[in-house]
């Protein structure tokens, strides 16, 4: 990881572009243009810094001249729908023990933020101008379902835990963390599935996106 430049990639769809950090899983935002996506990434940096601190990792200053676009990837319908769905070339790099531990720490910290957001939020969340949007518990169940699908894409078959079963949720998360290992251990890899770096980034992005949504839409206070 460099001290100055912050490497990111851009996933460019027809209507939406995602700017995603390669080194900080979950630090990923979208906009209608490349510039708007990068602006959104910088804007959310102070909130992501809380995740990094929770993981005992030093987060860099997210200044515009530090951002370095190292790859541009054509997007898809998933991109335009609102989710990053493409694997970067750097995601195929081998994991060593230090990198695997770093990914695990940041993903765990993302889950911790989600749990705090759920605990502190009102069950009923603010709705959109037309009354759309899910409430707190529906969002949490959605995240659990998505993580089960993400794990399958990374070669791990899990049963979706009940949202009220804390022990099952923790076991589910530990099983996901357990596949984030150095590349020499291929027993948990799916040859046609997601590389581990991407799986962690996609999972962390989804967790944080909804944690911040819960925080922003909470009616509490």
mmCIF file of C-alpha atoms in Angstrom:
data_model
loop_
_atom_site.group_PDB
_atom_site.id
_atom_site.type_symbol
_atom_site.label_atom_id
_atom_site.label_comp_id
_atom_site.label_asym_id
_atom_site.label_seq_id
_atom_site.Cartn_x
_atom_site.Cartn_y
_atom_site.Cartn_z
ATOM 1 C CA UNK A 1 0.000 0.000 0.000
ATOM 2 C CA UNK A 2 1.417 3.375 -0.977
ATOM 3 C CA UNK A 3 1.778 6.314 1.418
ATOM 4 C CA UNK A 4 0.620 8.936 -1.048
ATOM 5 C CA UNK A 5 -1.470 7.598 -3.886
ATOM 6 C CA UNK A 6 -4.799 5.902 -3.228
ATOM 7 C CA UNK A 7 -5.434 3.395 -6.027
ATOM 8 C CA UNK A 8 -9.047 3.040 -7.136
ATOM 9 C CA UNK A 9 -10.855 1.563 -10.101
ATOM 10 C CA UNK A 10 -13.885 2.859 -11.951
ATOM 11 C CA UNK A 11 -16.732 0.591 -12.997
ATOM 12 C CA UNK A 12 -18.450 2.505 -15.768
ATOM 13 C CA UNK A 13 -22.030 1.758 -16.736
ATOM 14 C CA UNK A 14 -24.318 3.592 -19.138
ATOM 15 C CA UNK A 15 -26.077 5.567 -16.392
ATOM 16 C CA UNK A 16 -23.891 5.141 -13.323
ATOM 17 C CA UNK A 17 -20.225 4.836 -12.429
ATOM 18 C CA UNK A 18 -18.738 3.334 -9.275
ATOM 19 C CA UNK A 19 -15.445 4.503 -7.800
ATOM 20 C CA UNK A 20 -14.005 1.811 -5.532
ATOM 21 C CA UNK A 21 -10.852 1.670 -3.462
ATOM 22 C CA UNK A 22 -8.716 -1.378 -4.093
ATOM 23 C CA UNK A 23 -7.098 -1.263 -0.665
ATOM 24 C CA UNK A 24 -10.047 -0.366 1.555
ATOM 25 C CA UNK A 25 -12.952 -2.816 1.062
ATOM 26 C CA UNK A 26 -16.307 -1.098 1.381
ATOM 27 C CA UNK A 27 -15.015 2.359 0.480
ATOM 28 C CA UNK A 28 -16.987 2.593 -2.736
ATOM 29 C CA UNK A 29 -19.472 5.163 -4.018
ATOM 30 C CA UNK A 30 -21.303 5.895 -7.236
ATOM 31 C CA UNK A 31 -22.285 8.871 -9.364
ATOM 32 C CA UNK A 32 -23.646 9.628 -12.793
ATOM 33 C CA UNK A 33 -20.173 10.438 -14.111
ATOM 34 C CA UNK A 34 -16.603 9.448 -13.272
ATOM 35 C CA UNK A 35 -15.999 12.784 -11.567
ATOM 36 C CA UNK A 36 -19.218 12.548 -9.558
ATOM 37 C CA UNK A 37 -18.335 9.042 -8.394
ATOM 38 C CA UNK A 38 -14.882 10.142 -7.235
ATOM 39 C CA UNK A 39 -16.419 13.159 -5.469
ATOM 40 C CA UNK A 40 -18.853 10.853 -3.672
ATOM 41 C CA UNK A 41 -15.982 8.559 -2.668
ATOM 42 C CA UNK A 42 -14.104 11.488 -1.134
ATOM 43 C CA UNK A 43 -17.248 12.791 0.578
ATOM 44 C CA UNK A 44 -17.869 9.489 2.365
ATOM 45 C CA UNK A 45 -14.224 9.116 3.454
ATOM 46 C CA UNK A 46 -14.721 10.542 6.986
ATOM 47 C CA UNK A 47 -17.383 7.943 7.661
ATOM 48 C CA UNK A 48 -15.257 5.160 6.252
ATOM 49 C CA UNK A 49 -12.371 6.348 8.440
ATOM 50 C CA UNK A 50 -14.434 5.257 11.452
ATOM 51 C CA UNK A 51 -14.461 1.722 10.044
ATOM 52 C CA UNK A 52 -10.704 1.805 9.533
ATOM 53 C CA UNK A 53 -10.156 3.032 13.093
ATOM 54 C CA UNK A 54 -12.361 0.261 14.416
ATOM 55 C CA UNK A 55 -10.130 -2.186 12.532
ATOM 56 C CA UNK A 56 -7.022 -0.496 14.000
ATOM 57 C CA UNK A 57 -5.919 0.611 10.540
ATOM 58 C CA UNK A 58 -4.552 4.018 9.606
ATOM 59 C CA UNK A 59 -6.763 5.558 6.956
ATOM 60 C CA UNK A 60 -5.161 8.031 4.503
ATOM 61 C CA UNK A 61 -6.301 11.575 3.913
ATOM 62 C CA UNK A 62 -8.747 11.322 1.030
ATOM 63 C CA UNK A 63 -7.594 14.275 -1.008
ATOM 64 C CA UNK A 64 -8.351 14.598 -4.698
ATOM 65 C CA UNK A 65 -4.722 14.652 -5.794
ATOM 66 C CA UNK A 66 -4.095 11.410 -3.950
ATOM 67 C CA UNK A 67 -6.731 9.491 -5.897
ATOM 68 C CA UNK A 68 -5.189 7.433 -8.689
ATOM 69 C CA UNK A 69 -7.439 5.620 -11.171
ATOM 70 C CA UNK A 70 -5.526 2.441 -12.015
ATOM 71 C CA UNK A 71 -8.257 0.629 -13.950
ATOM 72 C CA UNK A 72 -11.472 1.381 -15.819
ATOM 73 C CA UNK A 73 -13.910 -1.514 -16.185
ATOM 74 C CA UNK A 74 -17.009 -1.572 -18.399
ATOM 75 C CA UNK A 75 -20.078 -1.885 -16.213
ATOM 76 C CA UNK A 76 -23.317 -3.766 -16.719
ATOM 77 C CA UNK A 77 -26.970 -3.634 -15.799
ATOM 78 C CA UNK A 78 -25.915 -4.358 -12.209
ATOM 79 C CA UNK A 79 -23.815 -1.198 -12.242
ATOM 80 C CA UNK A 80 -26.699 0.923 -13.494
ATOM 81 C CA UNK A 81 -29.079 -0.737 -11.026
ATOM 82 C CA UNK A 82 -26.899 0.477 -8.170
ATOM 83 C CA UNK A 83 -24.332 -2.157 -7.203
ATOM 84 C CA UNK A 84 -20.684 -2.674 -8.136
ATOM 85 C CA UNK A 85 -20.628 -5.946 -10.044
ATOM 86 C CA UNK A 86 -17.294 -6.259 -11.837
ATOM 87 C CA UNK A 87 -14.022 -7.808 -10.687
ATOM 88 C CA UNK A 88 -10.876 -5.682 -10.971
ATOM 89 C CA UNK A 89 -7.642 -7.134 -12.303
ATOM 90 C CA UNK A 90 -5.965 -6.518 -8.954
ATOM 91 C CA UNK A 91 -8.480 -8.827 -7.296
ATOM 92 C CA UNK A 92 -6.650 -11.792 -8.816
ATOM 93 C CA UNK A 93 -3.422 -10.996 -6.989
ATOM 94 C CA UNK A 94 -2.407 -13.590 -4.432
ATOM 95 C CA UNK A 95 -3.150 -12.986 -0.784
ATOM 96 C CA UNK A 96 -0.436 -13.249 1.802
ATOM 97 C CA UNK A 97 -1.096 -13.638 5.511
ATOM 98 C CA UNK A 98 -0.891 -9.913 6.252
ATOM 99 C CA UNK A 99 -3.271 -8.945 3.435
ATOM 100 C CA UNK A 100 -5.765 -11.638 4.409
ATOM 101 C CA UNK A 101 -5.738 -10.467 8.023
ATOM 102 C CA UNK A 102 -6.277 -6.888 6.936
ATOM 103 C CA UNK A 103 -9.295 -7.830 4.833
ATOM 104 C CA UNK A 104 -10.779 -9.822 7.697
ATOM 105 C CA UNK A 105 -10.308 -6.926 10.126
ATOM 106 C CA UNK A 106 -11.988 -4.410 7.828
ATOM 107 C CA UNK A 107 -14.899 -6.696 7.025
ATOM 108 C CA UNK A 108 -15.417 -7.420 10.715
ATOM 109 C CA UNK A 109 -15.341 -3.687 11.435
ATOM 110 C CA UNK A 110 -17.990 -3.159 8.747
ATOM 111 C CA UNK A 111 -20.256 -5.665 10.461
ATOM 112 C CA UNK A 112 -19.634 -3.952 13.793
ATOM 113 C CA UNK A 113 -20.805 -0.648 12.332
ATOM 114 C CA UNK A 114 -23.940 -2.284 10.943
ATOM 115 C CA UNK A 115 -24.730 -3.826 14.319
ATOM 116 C CA UNK A 116 -24.323 -0.458 16.049
ATOM 117 C CA UNK A 117 -26.504 1.242 13.456
ATOM 118 C CA UNK A 118 -29.244 -1.340 13.949
ATOM 119 C CA UNK A 119 -29.015 -1.126 17.754
ATOM 120 C CA UNK A 120 -29.211 2.668 17.783
ATOM 121 C CA UNK A 121 -31.846 3.197 15.085
ATOM 122 C CA UNK A 122 -35.590 3.362 15.375
ATOM 123 C CA UNK A 123 -37.417 0.326 13.935
ATOM 124 C CA UNK A 124 -39.258 2.627 11.519
ATOM 125 C CA UNK A 125 -37.097 4.572 9.125
ATOM 126 C CA UNK A 126 -37.821 7.665 7.093
ATOM 127 C CA UNK A 127 -39.351 6.888 3.726
ATOM 128 C CA UNK A 128 -38.737 8.440 0.353
ATOM 129 C CA UNK A 129 -40.935 11.179 -1.135
ATOM 130 C CA UNK A 130 -43.299 8.509 -2.482
ATOM 131 C CA UNK A 131 -43.291 6.397 0.646
ATOM 132 C CA UNK A 132 -40.730 3.912 -0.610
ATOM 133 C CA UNK A 133 -37.941 2.265 1.349
ATOM 134 C CA UNK A 134 -37.464 -0.504 3.888
ATOM 135 C CA UNK A 135 -37.490 -0.288 7.653
ATOM 136 C CA UNK A 136 -34.570 -1.222 9.887
ATOM 137 C CA UNK A 137 -35.246 -4.933 10.384
ATOM 138 C CA UNK A 138 -36.089 -5.471 6.723
ATOM 139 C CA UNK A 139 -32.753 -3.943 5.755
ATOM 140 C CA UNK A 140 -30.897 -6.164 8.204
ATOM 141 C CA UNK A 141 -32.596 -9.294 6.849
ATOM 142 C CA UNK A 142 -31.765 -8.167 3.318
ATOM 143 C CA UNK A 143 -28.077 -7.867 4.240
ATOM 144 C CA UNK A 144 -28.049 -11.392 5.696
ATOM 145 C CA UNK A 145 -29.657 -12.797 2.557
ATOM 146 C CA UNK A 146 -27.205 -10.988 0.304
ATOM 147 C CA UNK A 147 -24.211 -12.213 2.302
ATOM 148 C CA UNK A 148 -25.410 -15.786 1.940
ATOM 149 C CA UNK A 149 -25.506 -15.318 -1.835
ATOM 150 C CA UNK A 150 -22.122 -13.589 -1.853
ATOM 151 C CA UNK A 151 -20.576 -16.448 0.109
ATOM 152 C CA UNK A 152 -21.926 -18.899 -2.460
ATOM 153 C CA UNK A 153 -20.324 -16.859 -5.236
ATOM 154 C CA UNK A 154 -17.011 -17.215 -3.409
ATOM 155 C CA UNK A 155 -17.403 -20.996 -3.112
ATOM 156 C CA UNK A 156 -19.014 -21.289 0.320
ATOM 157 C CA UNK A 157 -22.471 -22.768 0.858
ATOM 158 C CA UNK A 158 -24.171 -21.359 3.934
ATOM 159 C CA UNK A 159 -27.676 -21.360 5.327
ATOM 160 C CA UNK A 160 -29.073 -17.877 5.793
ATOM 161 C CA UNK A 161 -29.275 -17.170 9.544
ATOM 162 C CA UNK A 162 -32.401 -15.936 11.251
ATOM 163 C CA UNK A 163 -32.149 -12.221 11.940
ATOM 164 C CA UNK A 164 -33.049 -12.788 15.595
ATOM 165 C CA UNK A 165 -30.513 -15.548 16.201
ATOM 166 C CA UNK A 166 -27.325 -13.791 17.278
ATOM 167 C CA UNK A 167 -25.354 -16.999 17.634
ATOM 168 C CA UNK A 168 -26.262 -18.098 14.102
ATOM 169 C CA UNK A 169 -25.331 -14.684 12.700
ATOM 170 C CA UNK A 170 -21.915 -14.782 14.373
ATOM 171 C CA UNK A 171 -21.299 -18.318 13.091
ATOM 172 C CA UNK A 172 -22.331 -17.209 9.604
ATOM 173 C CA UNK A 173 -19.875 -14.309 9.690
ATOM 174 C CA UNK A 174 -17.039 -16.414 11.066
ATOM 175 C CA UNK A 175 -17.556 -18.907 8.238
ATOM 176 C CA UNK A 176 -17.200 -16.081 5.721
ATOM 177 C CA UNK A 177 -14.095 -14.735 7.447
ATOM 178 C CA UNK A 178 -12.607 -18.213 7.448
ATOM 179 C CA UNK A 179 -12.356 -18.309 3.654
ATOM 180 C CA UNK A 180 -10.250 -15.144 3.623
ATOM 181 C CA UNK A 181 -6.942 -16.970 3.708
ATOM 182 C CA UNK A 182 -3.621 -16.836 1.887
ATOM 183 C CA UNK A 183 -3.855 -18.014 -1.699
ATOM 184 C CA UNK A 184 -1.835 -21.164 -0.993
ATOM 185 C CA UNK A 185 -4.974 -22.606 0.575
ATOM 186 C CA UNK A 186 -7.162 -23.349 -2.453
ATOM 187 C CA UNK A 187 -9.575 -25.720 -0.748
ATOM 188 C CA UNK A 188 -12.142 -22.988 -0.200
ATOM 189 C CA UNK A 189 -11.916 -21.366 -3.627
ATOM 190 C CA UNK A 190 -14.530 -21.724 -6.316
ATOM 191 C CA UNK A 191 -12.702 -21.943 -9.667
ATOM 192 C CA UNK A 192 -15.528 -20.116 -11.438
ATOM 193 C CA UNK A 193 -16.522 -17.866 -8.589
ATOM 194 C CA UNK A 194 -15.431 -14.575 -7.120
ATOM 195 C CA UNK A 195 -11.821 -14.028 -6.051
ATOM 196 C CA UNK A 196 -11.563 -13.432 -2.336
ATOM 197 C CA UNK A 197 -10.469 -9.804 -2.583
ATOM 198 C CA UNK A 198 -13.557 -8.953 -4.609
ATOM 199 C CA UNK A 199 -15.863 -11.012 -2.381
ATOM 200 C CA UNK A 200 -14.719 -9.064 0.682
ATOM 201 C CA UNK A 201 -15.024 -5.725 -1.118
ATOM 202 C CA UNK A 202 -18.534 -6.488 -2.380
ATOM 203 C CA UNK A 203 -19.675 -7.721 1.025
ATOM 204 C CA UNK A 204 -18.180 -4.760 2.896
ATOM 205 C CA UNK A 205 -19.659 -2.284 0.412
ATOM 206 C CA UNK A 206 -23.131 -3.774 0.855
ATOM 207 C CA UNK A 207 -22.878 -3.851 4.644
ATOM 208 C CA UNK A 208 -21.676 -0.249 4.895
ATOM 209 C CA UNK A 209 -24.093 1.065 2.295
ATOM 210 C CA UNK A 210 -26.994 -0.191 4.373
ATOM 211 C CA UNK A 211 -25.443 0.706 7.730
ATOM 212 C CA UNK A 212 -25.144 4.308 6.564
ATOM 213 C CA UNK A 213 -28.659 4.150 5.136
ATOM 214 C CA UNK A 214 -30.008 3.070 8.521
ATOM 215 C CA UNK A 215 -28.101 5.846 10.272
ATOM 216 C CA UNK A 216 -29.282 8.487 7.817
ATOM 217 C CA UNK A 217 -32.914 7.434 7.818
ATOM 218 C CA UNK A 218 -33.400 6.697 11.496
ATOM 219 C CA UNK A 219 -36.285 8.578 13.093
ATOM 220 C CA UNK A 220 -34.717 8.248 16.528
ATOM 221 C CA UNK A 221 -33.797 11.536 18.164
#
